[in-house]
Short mmCIF file of C-alpha atoms and ligand atoms in Angstrom, two decimals:
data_model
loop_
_atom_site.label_atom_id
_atom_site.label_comp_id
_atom_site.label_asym_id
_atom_site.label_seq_id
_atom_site.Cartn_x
_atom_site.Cartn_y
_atom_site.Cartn_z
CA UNK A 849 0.00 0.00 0.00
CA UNK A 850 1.53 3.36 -0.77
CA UNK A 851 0.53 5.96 1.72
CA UNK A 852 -0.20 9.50 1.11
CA UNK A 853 2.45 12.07 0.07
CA UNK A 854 2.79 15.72 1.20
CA UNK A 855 3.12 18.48 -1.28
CA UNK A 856 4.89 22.10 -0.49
CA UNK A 857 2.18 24.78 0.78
CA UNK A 858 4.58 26.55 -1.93
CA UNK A 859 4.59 24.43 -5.10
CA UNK A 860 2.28 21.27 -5.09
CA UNK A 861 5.03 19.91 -7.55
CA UNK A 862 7.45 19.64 -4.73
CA UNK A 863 6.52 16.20 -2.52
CA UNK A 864 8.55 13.78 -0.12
CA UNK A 865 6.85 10.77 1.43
CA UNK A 866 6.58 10.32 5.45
CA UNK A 867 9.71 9.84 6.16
CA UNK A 868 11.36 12.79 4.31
CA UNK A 869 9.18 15.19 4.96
CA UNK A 870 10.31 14.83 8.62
CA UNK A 871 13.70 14.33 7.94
CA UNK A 872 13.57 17.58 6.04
CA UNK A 873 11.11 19.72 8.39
CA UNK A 874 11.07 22.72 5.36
CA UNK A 875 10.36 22.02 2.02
CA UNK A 876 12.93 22.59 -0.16
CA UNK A 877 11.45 25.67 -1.94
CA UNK A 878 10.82 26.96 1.78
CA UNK A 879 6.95 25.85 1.89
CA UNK A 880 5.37 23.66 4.31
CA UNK A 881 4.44 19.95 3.58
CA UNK A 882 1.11 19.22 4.13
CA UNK A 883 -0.93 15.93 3.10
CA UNK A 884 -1.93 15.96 -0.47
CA UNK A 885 -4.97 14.49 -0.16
CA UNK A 886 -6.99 13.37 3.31
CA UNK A 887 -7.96 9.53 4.18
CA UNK A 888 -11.60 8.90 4.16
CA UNK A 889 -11.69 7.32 7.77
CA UNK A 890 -14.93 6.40 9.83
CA UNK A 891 -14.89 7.15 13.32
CA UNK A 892 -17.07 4.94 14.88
CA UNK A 893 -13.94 2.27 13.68
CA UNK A 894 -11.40 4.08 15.85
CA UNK A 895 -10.44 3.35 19.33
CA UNK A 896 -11.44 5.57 20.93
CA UNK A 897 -10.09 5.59 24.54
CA UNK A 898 -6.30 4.09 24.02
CA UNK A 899 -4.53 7.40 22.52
CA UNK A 900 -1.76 5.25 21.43
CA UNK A 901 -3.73 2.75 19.44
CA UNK A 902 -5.86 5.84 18.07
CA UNK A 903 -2.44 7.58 17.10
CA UNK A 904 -1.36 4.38 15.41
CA UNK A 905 -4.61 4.09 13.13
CA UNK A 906 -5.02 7.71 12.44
CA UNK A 907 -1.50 8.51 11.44
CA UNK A 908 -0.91 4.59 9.29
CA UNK A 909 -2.67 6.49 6.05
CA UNK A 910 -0.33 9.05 6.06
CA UNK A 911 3.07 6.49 6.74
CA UNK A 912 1.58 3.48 4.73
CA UNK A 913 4.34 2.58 2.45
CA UNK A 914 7.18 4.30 4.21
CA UNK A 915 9.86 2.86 5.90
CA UNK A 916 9.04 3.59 9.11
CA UNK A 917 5.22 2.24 8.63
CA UNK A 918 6.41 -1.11 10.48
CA UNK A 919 6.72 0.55 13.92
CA UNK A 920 4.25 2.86 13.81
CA UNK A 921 2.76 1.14 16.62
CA UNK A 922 5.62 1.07 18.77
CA UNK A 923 6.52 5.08 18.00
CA UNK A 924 2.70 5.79 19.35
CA UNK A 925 3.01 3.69 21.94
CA UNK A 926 6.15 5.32 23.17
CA UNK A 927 5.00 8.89 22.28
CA UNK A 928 1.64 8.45 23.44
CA UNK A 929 2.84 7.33 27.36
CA UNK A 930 0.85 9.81 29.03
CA UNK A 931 -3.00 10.65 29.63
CA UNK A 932 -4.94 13.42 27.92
CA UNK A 933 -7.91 13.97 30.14
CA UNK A 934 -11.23 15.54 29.58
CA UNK A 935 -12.26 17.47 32.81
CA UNK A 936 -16.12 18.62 32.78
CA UNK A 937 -16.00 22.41 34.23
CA UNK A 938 -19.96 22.82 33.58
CA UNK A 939 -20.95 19.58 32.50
CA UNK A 940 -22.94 19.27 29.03
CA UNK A 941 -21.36 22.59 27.60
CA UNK A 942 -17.73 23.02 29.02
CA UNK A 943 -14.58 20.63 29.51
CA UNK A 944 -11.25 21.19 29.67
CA UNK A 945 -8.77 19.34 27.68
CA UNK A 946 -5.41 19.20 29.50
CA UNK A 947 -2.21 18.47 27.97
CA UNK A 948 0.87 18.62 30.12
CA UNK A 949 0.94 15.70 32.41
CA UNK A 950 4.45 14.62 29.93
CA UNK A 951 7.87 15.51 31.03
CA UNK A 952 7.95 18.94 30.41
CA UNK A 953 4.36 19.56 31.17
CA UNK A 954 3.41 21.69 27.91
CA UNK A 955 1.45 19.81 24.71
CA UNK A 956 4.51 20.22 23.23
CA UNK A 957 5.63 17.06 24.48
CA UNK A 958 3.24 14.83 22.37
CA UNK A 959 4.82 16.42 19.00
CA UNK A 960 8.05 16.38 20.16
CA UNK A 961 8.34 12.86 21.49
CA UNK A 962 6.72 11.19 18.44
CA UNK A 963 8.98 13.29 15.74
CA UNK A 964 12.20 11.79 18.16
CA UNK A 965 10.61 8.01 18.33
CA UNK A 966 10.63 8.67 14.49
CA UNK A 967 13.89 9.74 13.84
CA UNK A 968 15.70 7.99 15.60
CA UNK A 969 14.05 4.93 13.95
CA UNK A 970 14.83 6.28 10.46
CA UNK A 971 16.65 3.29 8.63
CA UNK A 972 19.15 5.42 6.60
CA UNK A 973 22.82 4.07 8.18
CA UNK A 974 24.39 8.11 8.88
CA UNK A 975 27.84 9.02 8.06
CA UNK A 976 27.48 12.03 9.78
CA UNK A 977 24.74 13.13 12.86
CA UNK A 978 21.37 14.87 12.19
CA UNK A 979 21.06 18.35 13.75
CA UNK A 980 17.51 19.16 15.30
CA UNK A 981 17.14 23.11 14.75
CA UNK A 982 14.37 24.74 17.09
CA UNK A 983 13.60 27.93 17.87
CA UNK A 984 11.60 28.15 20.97
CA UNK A 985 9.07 30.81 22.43
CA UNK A 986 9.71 28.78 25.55
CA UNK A 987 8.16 25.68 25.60
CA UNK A 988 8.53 23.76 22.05
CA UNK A 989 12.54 23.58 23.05
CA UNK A 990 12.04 21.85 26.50
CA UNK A 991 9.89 19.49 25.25
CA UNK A 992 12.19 18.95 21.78
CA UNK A 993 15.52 18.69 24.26
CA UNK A 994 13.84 16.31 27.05
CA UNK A 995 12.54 14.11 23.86
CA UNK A 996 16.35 13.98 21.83
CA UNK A 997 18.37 14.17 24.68
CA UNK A 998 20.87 11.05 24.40
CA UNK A 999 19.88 9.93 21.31
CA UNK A 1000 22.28 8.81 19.22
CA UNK A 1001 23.40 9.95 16.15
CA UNK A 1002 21.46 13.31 16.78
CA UNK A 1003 22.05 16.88 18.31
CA UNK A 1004 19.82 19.32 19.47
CA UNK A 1005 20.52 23.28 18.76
CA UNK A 1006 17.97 25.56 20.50
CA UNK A 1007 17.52 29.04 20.03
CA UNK A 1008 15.02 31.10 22.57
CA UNK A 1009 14.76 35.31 23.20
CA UNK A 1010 16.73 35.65 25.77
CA UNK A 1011 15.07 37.22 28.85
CA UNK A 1012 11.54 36.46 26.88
CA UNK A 1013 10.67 33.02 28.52
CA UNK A 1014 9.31 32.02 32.63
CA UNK A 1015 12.64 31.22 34.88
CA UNK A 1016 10.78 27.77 34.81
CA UNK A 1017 11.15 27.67 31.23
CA UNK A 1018 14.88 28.92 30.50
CA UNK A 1019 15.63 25.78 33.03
CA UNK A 1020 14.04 23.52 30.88
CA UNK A 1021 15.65 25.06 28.10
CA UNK A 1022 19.08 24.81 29.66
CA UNK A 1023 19.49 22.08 31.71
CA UNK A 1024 20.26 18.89 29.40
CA UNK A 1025 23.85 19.23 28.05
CA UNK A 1026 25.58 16.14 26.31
CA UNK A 1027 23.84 16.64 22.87
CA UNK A 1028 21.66 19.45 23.57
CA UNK A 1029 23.09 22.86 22.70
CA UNK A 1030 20.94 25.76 23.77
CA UNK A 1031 21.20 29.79 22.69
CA UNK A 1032 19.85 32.59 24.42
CA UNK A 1033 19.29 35.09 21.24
CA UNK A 1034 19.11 38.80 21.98
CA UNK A 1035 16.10 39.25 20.37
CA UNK A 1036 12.21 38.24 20.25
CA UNK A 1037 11.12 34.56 18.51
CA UNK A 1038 10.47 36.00 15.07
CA UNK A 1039 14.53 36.86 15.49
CA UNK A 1040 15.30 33.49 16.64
CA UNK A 1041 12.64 31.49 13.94
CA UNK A 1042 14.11 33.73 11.26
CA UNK A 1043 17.36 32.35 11.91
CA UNK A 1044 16.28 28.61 11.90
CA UNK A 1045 14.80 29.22 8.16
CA UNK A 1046 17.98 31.05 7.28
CA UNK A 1047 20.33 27.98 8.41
CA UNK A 1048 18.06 26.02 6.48
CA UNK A 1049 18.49 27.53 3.08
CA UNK A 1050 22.34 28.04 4.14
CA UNK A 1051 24.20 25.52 1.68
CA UNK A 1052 27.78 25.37 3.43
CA UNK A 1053 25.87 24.45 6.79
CA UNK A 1054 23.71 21.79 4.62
CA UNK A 1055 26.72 19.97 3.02
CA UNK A 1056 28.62 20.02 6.64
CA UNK A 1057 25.48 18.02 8.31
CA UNK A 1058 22.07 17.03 7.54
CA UNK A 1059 19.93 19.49 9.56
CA UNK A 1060 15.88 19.13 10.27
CA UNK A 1061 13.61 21.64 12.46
CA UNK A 1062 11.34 20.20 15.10
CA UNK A 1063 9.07 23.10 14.83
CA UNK A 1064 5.68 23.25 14.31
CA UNK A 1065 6.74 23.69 10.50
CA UNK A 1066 7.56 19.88 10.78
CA UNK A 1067 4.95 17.70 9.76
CA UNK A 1068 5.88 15.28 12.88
CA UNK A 1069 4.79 17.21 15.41
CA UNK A 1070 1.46 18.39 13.92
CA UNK A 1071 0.43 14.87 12.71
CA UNK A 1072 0.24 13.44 16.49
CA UNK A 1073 -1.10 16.70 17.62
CA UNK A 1074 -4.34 15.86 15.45
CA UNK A 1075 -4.70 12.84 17.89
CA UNK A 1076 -5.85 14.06 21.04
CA UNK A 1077 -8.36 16.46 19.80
CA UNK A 1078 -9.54 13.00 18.09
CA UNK A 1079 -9.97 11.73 21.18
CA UNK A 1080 -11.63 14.53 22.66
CA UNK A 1081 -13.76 14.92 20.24
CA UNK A 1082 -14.77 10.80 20.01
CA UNK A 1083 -15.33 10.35 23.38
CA UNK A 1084 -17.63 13.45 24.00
CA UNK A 1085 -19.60 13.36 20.75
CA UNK A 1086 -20.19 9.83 21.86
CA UNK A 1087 -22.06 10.68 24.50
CA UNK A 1088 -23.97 13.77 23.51
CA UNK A 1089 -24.13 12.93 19.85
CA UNK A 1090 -23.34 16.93 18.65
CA UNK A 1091 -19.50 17.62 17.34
CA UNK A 1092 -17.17 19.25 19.54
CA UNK A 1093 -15.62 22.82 19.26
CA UNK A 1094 -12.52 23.60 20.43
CA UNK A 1095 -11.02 27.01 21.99
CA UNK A 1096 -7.02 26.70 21.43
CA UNK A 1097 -5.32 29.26 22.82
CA UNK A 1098 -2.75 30.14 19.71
CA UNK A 1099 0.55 31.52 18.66
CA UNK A 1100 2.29 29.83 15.76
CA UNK A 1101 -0.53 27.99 14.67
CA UNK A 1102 0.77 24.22 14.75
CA UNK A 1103 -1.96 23.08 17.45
CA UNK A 1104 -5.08 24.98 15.24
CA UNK A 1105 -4.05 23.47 12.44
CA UNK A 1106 -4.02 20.11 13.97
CA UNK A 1107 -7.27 20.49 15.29
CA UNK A 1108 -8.23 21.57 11.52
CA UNK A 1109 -6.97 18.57 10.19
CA UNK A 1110 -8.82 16.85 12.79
CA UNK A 1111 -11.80 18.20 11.71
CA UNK A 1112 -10.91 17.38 7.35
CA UNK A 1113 -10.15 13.67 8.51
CA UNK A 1114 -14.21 13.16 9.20
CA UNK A 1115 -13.94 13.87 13.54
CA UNK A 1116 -16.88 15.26 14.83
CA UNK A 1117 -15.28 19.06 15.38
CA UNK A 1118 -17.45 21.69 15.22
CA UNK A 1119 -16.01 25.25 15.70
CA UNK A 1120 -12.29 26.15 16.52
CA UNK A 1121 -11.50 29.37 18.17
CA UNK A 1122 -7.85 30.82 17.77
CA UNK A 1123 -7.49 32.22 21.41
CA UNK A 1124 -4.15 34.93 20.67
CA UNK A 1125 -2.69 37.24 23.47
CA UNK A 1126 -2.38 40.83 22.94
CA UNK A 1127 -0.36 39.64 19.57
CA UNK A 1128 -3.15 40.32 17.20
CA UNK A 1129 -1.82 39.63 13.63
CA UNK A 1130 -4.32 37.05 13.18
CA UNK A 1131 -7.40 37.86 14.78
CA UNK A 1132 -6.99 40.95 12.75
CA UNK A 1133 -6.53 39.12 10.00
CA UNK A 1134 -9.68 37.07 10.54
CA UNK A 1135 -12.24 40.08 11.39
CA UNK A 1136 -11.55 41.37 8.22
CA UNK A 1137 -8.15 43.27 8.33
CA UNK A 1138 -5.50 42.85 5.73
CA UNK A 1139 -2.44 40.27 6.72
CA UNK A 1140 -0.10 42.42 9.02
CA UNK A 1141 2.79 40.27 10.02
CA UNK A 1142 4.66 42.28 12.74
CA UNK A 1143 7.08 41.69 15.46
CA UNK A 1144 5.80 40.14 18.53
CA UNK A 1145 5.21 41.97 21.56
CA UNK A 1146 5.61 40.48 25.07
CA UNK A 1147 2.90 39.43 27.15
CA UNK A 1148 2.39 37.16 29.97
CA UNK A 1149 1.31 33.74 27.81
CA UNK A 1150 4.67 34.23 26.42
CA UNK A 1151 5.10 30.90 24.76
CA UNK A 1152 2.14 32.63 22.19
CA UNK A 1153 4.09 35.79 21.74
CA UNK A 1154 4.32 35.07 17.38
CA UNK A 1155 3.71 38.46 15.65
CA UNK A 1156 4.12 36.09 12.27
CA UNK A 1157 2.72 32.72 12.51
CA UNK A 1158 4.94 30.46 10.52
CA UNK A 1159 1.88 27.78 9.93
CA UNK A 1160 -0.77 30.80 8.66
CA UNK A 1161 0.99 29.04 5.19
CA UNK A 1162 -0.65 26.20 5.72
CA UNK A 1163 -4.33 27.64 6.30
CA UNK A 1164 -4.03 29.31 3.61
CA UNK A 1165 -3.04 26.99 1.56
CA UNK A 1166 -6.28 24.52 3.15
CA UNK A 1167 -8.33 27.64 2.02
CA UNK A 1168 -7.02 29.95 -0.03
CA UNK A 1169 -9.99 32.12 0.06
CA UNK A 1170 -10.44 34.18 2.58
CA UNK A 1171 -14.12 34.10 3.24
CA UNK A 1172 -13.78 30.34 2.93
CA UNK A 1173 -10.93 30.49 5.79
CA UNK A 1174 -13.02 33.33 7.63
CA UNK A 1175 -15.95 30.81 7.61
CA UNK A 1176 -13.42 27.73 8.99
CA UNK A 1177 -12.52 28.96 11.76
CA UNK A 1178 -12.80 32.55 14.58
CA UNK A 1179 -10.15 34.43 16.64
CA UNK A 1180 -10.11 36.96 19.75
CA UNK A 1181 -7.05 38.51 21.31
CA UNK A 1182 -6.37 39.09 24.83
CA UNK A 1183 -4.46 41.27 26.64
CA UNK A 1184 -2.53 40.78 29.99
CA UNK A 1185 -4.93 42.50 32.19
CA UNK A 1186 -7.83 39.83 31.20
CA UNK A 1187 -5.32 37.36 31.69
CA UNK A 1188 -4.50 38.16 34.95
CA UNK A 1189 -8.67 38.97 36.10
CA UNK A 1190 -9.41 35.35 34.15
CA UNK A 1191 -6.38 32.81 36.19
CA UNK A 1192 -8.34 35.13 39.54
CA UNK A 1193 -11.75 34.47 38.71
CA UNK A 1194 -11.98 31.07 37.22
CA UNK A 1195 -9.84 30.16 40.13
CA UNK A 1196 -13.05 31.03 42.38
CA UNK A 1197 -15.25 29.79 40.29
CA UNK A 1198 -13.99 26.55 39.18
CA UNK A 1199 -11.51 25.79 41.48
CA UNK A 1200 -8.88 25.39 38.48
CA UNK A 1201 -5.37 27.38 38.29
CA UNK A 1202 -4.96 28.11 34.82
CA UNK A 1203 -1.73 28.69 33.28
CA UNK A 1204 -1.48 32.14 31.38
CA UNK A 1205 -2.10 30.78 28.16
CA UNK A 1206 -4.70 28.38 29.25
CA UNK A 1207 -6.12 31.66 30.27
CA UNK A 1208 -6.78 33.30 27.21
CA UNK A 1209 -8.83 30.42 26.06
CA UNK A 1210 -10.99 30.59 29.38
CA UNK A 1211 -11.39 34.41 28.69
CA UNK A 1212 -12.43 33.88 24.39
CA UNK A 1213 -15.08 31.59 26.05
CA UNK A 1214 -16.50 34.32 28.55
CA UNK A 1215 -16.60 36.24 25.74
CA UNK A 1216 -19.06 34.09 23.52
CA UNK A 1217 -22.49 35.08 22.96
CA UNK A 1218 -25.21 33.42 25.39
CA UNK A 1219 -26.59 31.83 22.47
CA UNK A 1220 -22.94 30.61 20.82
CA UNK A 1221 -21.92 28.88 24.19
CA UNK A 1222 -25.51 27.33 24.17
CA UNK A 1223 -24.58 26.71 20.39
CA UNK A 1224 -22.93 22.97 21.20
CA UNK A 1225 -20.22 21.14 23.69
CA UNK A 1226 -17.18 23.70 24.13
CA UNK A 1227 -13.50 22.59 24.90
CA UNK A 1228 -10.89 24.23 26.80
CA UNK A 1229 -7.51 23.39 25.38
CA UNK A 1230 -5.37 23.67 28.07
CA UNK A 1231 -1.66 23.78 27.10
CA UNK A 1232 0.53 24.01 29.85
CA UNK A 1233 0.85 23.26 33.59
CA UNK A 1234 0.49 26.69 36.03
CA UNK A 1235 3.71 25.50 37.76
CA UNK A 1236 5.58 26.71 34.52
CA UNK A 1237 4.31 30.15 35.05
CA UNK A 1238 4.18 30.19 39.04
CA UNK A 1239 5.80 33.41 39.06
CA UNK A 1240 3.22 34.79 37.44
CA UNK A 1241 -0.02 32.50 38.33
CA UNK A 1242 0.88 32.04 42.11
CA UNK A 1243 0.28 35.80 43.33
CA UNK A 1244 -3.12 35.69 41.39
CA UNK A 1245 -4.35 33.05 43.22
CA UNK A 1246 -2.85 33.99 46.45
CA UNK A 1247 -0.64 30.76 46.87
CA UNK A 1248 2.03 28.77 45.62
CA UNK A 1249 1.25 26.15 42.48
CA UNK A 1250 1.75 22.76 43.42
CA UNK A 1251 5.03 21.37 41.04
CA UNK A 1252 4.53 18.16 38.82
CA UNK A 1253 7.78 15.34 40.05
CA UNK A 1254 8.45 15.76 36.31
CA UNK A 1255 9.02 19.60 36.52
CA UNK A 1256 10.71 18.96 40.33
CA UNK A 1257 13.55 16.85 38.88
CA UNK A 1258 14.06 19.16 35.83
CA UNK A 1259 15.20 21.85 39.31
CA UNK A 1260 17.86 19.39 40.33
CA UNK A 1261 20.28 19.53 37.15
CA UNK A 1262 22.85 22.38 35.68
CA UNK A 1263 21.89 25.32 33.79
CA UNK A 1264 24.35 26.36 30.81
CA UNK A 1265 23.82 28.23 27.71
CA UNK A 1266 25.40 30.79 25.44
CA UNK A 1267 24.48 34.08 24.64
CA UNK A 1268 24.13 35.62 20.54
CA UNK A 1269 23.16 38.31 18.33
CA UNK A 1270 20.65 37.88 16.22
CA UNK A 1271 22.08 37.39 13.03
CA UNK A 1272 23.31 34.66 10.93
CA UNK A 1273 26.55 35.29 10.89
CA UNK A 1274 26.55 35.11 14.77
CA UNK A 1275 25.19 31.59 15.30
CA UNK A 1276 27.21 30.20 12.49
CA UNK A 1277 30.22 31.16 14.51
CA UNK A 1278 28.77 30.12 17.50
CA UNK A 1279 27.68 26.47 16.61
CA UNK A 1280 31.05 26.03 15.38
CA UNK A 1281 32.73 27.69 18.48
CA UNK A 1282 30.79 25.08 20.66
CA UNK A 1283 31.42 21.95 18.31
CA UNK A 1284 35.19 22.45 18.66
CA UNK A 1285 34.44 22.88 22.84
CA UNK A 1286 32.25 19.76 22.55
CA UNK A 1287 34.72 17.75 20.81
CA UNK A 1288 37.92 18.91 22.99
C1 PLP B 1532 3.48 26.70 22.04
C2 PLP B 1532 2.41 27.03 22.99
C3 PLP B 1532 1.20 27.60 22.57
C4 PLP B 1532 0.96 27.99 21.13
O1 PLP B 1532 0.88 26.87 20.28
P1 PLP B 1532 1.04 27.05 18.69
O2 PLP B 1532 0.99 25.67 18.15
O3 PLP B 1532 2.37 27.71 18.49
O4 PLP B 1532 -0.07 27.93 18.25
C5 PLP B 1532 0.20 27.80 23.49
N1 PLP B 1532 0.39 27.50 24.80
C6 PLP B 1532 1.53 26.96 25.25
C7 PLP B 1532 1.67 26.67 26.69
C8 PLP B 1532 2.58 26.70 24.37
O5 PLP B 1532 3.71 26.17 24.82
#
């Protein structure tokens, strides 16, 4: 059986199979992959409750034929090792969907640990390693480090804005050594995302080592991604019968458009709600405005601080017309202050500590309409763990944020990084610099 291929958002001439697209991350014209056509699945057929077994069957159209297609079921099973529960807040009309009980307690971790059970099952024999690029708005490198870390044959450069992420989050960032190299960029994520594509299209770098991003602009993180809102949207739909929308509280895009392809592979999803912080491009964008890509500003869900969503590419390449993508899905923006009134309130009223970003989506839904939260079963999607953010979350609620063991043992290693410009020329000298210290 030969599975589907993925075509650039760029040129739909340009296509790679499973397996390279994730080798590759970028397309070689600089587009996207995304699947060139969609699997006609029925979901009554899938399993619903075992999110390994559900990631196996949902992702085998897309690796049929592919090398790696043989242990698909053992790359779910080790990516998929932790829950993704569905917490009823106001039972009938609200849940919340929480994804950070893995080791670094963001979503993050389902993408990144799948895209590393991947490669590092890839059957090409290497002459030389495979560098994972990432930039990070905080979390995506955590959970990219904890999943490479001691892998062999494979190193790990990340790039974050320095003094932009939580003190929780620069020690995730900074605490693995061995084959983990991590960068504190003087400048904001655009900087630090621009220089990823720029090493990409950089042809000494590419003949020195073969190089691959685990961004969201890698097709191996988004593909799991599309499983738990699968789940979510299985096991409630199955009770009440109605499909499922989704608030996702947004920054580069790679979780919405998960959810979208969710939605395109037959899953009872209703509506999906882009929940942005005060970094509006999008919901701008989406209320009618022209496209404004801009740098980002900084605001308390900092891991959503994109002013130029890398994976807006790939909605508009799902629907290039702009009433058609208006009419697919909605946005809001959010500013600090409603974050901050939101993590208080809820707090009272549910009980729940929200983490900043899990915030915004718990402020878009105050903000529906009576009759739109009346209109069907709404989701929370809640992204990270409050214990990330306690600096920020713990004087809101007036007490400290009980810490995950996972996050705890994170506190117990080393911190090191290096500090660079934002330029090109910068981190080429750097990642040098620190292969000769590596290799002394
Ligand atoms: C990365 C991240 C987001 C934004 O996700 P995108 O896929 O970039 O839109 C939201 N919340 C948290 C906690 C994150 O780490």
């Amino acid at each position: 059986m030969t599975g589907i291929r993925f075509q650039s958002t760029r040129d739909t001439a340009v296509t790679a199979s499973f397996g390279e697209a994730l080798v590759r991350g970028l397309a070689p014209d600089g587009g996207l992959y995304q699947p060139q056509h969609w699997p006609m699945i029925a979901p009554q057929d899938l399993p619903a409750s075992d999110l390994a077994a559900l990631a196996a069957q949902l992702i085998a159209p897309f690796a049929a034929g592919d090398a790696l297609a043989a242990a698909l079921r053992e790359i779910c099973a080790e990516a998929f090792s932790f829950p993704a529960p569905v917490i009823e807040l106001d039972p009938g009309r609200l849940a919340v969907l929480e994804l950070f009980h893995g080791p670094t307690a963001a979503f993050k971790d389902f993408g990144a640990r799948f895209l590393a059970a991947c490669l590092t099952r890839m059957p090409v024999r290497r002459t030389r390693p495979l560098t994972i690029l990432v930039a990070t708005s905080g979390d995506t490198g955590g959970a990219v480090a904890a999943a490479f870390h001691e892998r062999p044959g494979i190193d790990v450069v990340v790039l974050f804005p320095k003094g932009r992420v939580s003190p929780t989050q620069q020690q995730q960032l900074t605490c693995w050594g061995g084959n983990v190299r991590t960068f504190a960029v003087r400048g904001t994520f655009d900087d630090c995302q621009r220089l990823v594509k720029q090493l990409f299209l950089d042809a000494p770098l590419r003949q020195a080592r073969d190089l691959s991003s685990a961004n969201s602009i890698n097709l191996g993180r988004l593909l799991p991604q599309t499983v738990y809102y699968a789940a979510t949207a299985l096991a409630l739909a199955g009770v009440h019968g109605d499909p499922v929308s989704f608030i996702i509280p947004s920054g580069n895009l790679g979780n919405a458009v998960a959810c979208i392809w969710a939605r395109r592979l037959g899953l009872p999803i209703g509506q999906i709600l882009l929940a942005h912080n005060a970094n509006s491009t999008v919901p701008e964008f989406l209320a009618g405005g022209s496209w404004r890509p801009r740098p980002s500003i900084a605001t308390l869900a900092s891991a959503m601080d994109v002013g130029d969503p890398s994976n807006m590419e790939r909605l508009r390449a799902l629907y290039p017309d702009s009433a058609q993508l208006r009419a697919a899905v909605s946005a809001c923006s959010v500013d600090d202050e409603a974050i901050r009134t939101r993590i208080r309130s809820d707090y009272r009223r549910f009980g729940r500590i929200w983490c900043p970003h899990t915030a915004v989506a718990a402020e878009a839904y105050a903000r529906l309409s009576e009759a739109q939260r009346r209109s069907g079963r709404w989701v929370l999607v809640a992204t990270a763990h409050p214990a990330k953010f306690r600096e920020i979350v713990a004087p809101l609620i007036g007490h400290e944020v009980p810490m995950p063991p996972a996050l705890a043992q994170l506190f117990a290693r080393a911190s090191a990084f290096r500090e660079i410009d934002a330029d090109l020329g910068a981190l080429r000298r750097a990642l040098t610099e620190s292969a000769d210290e590596t290799s002394k």
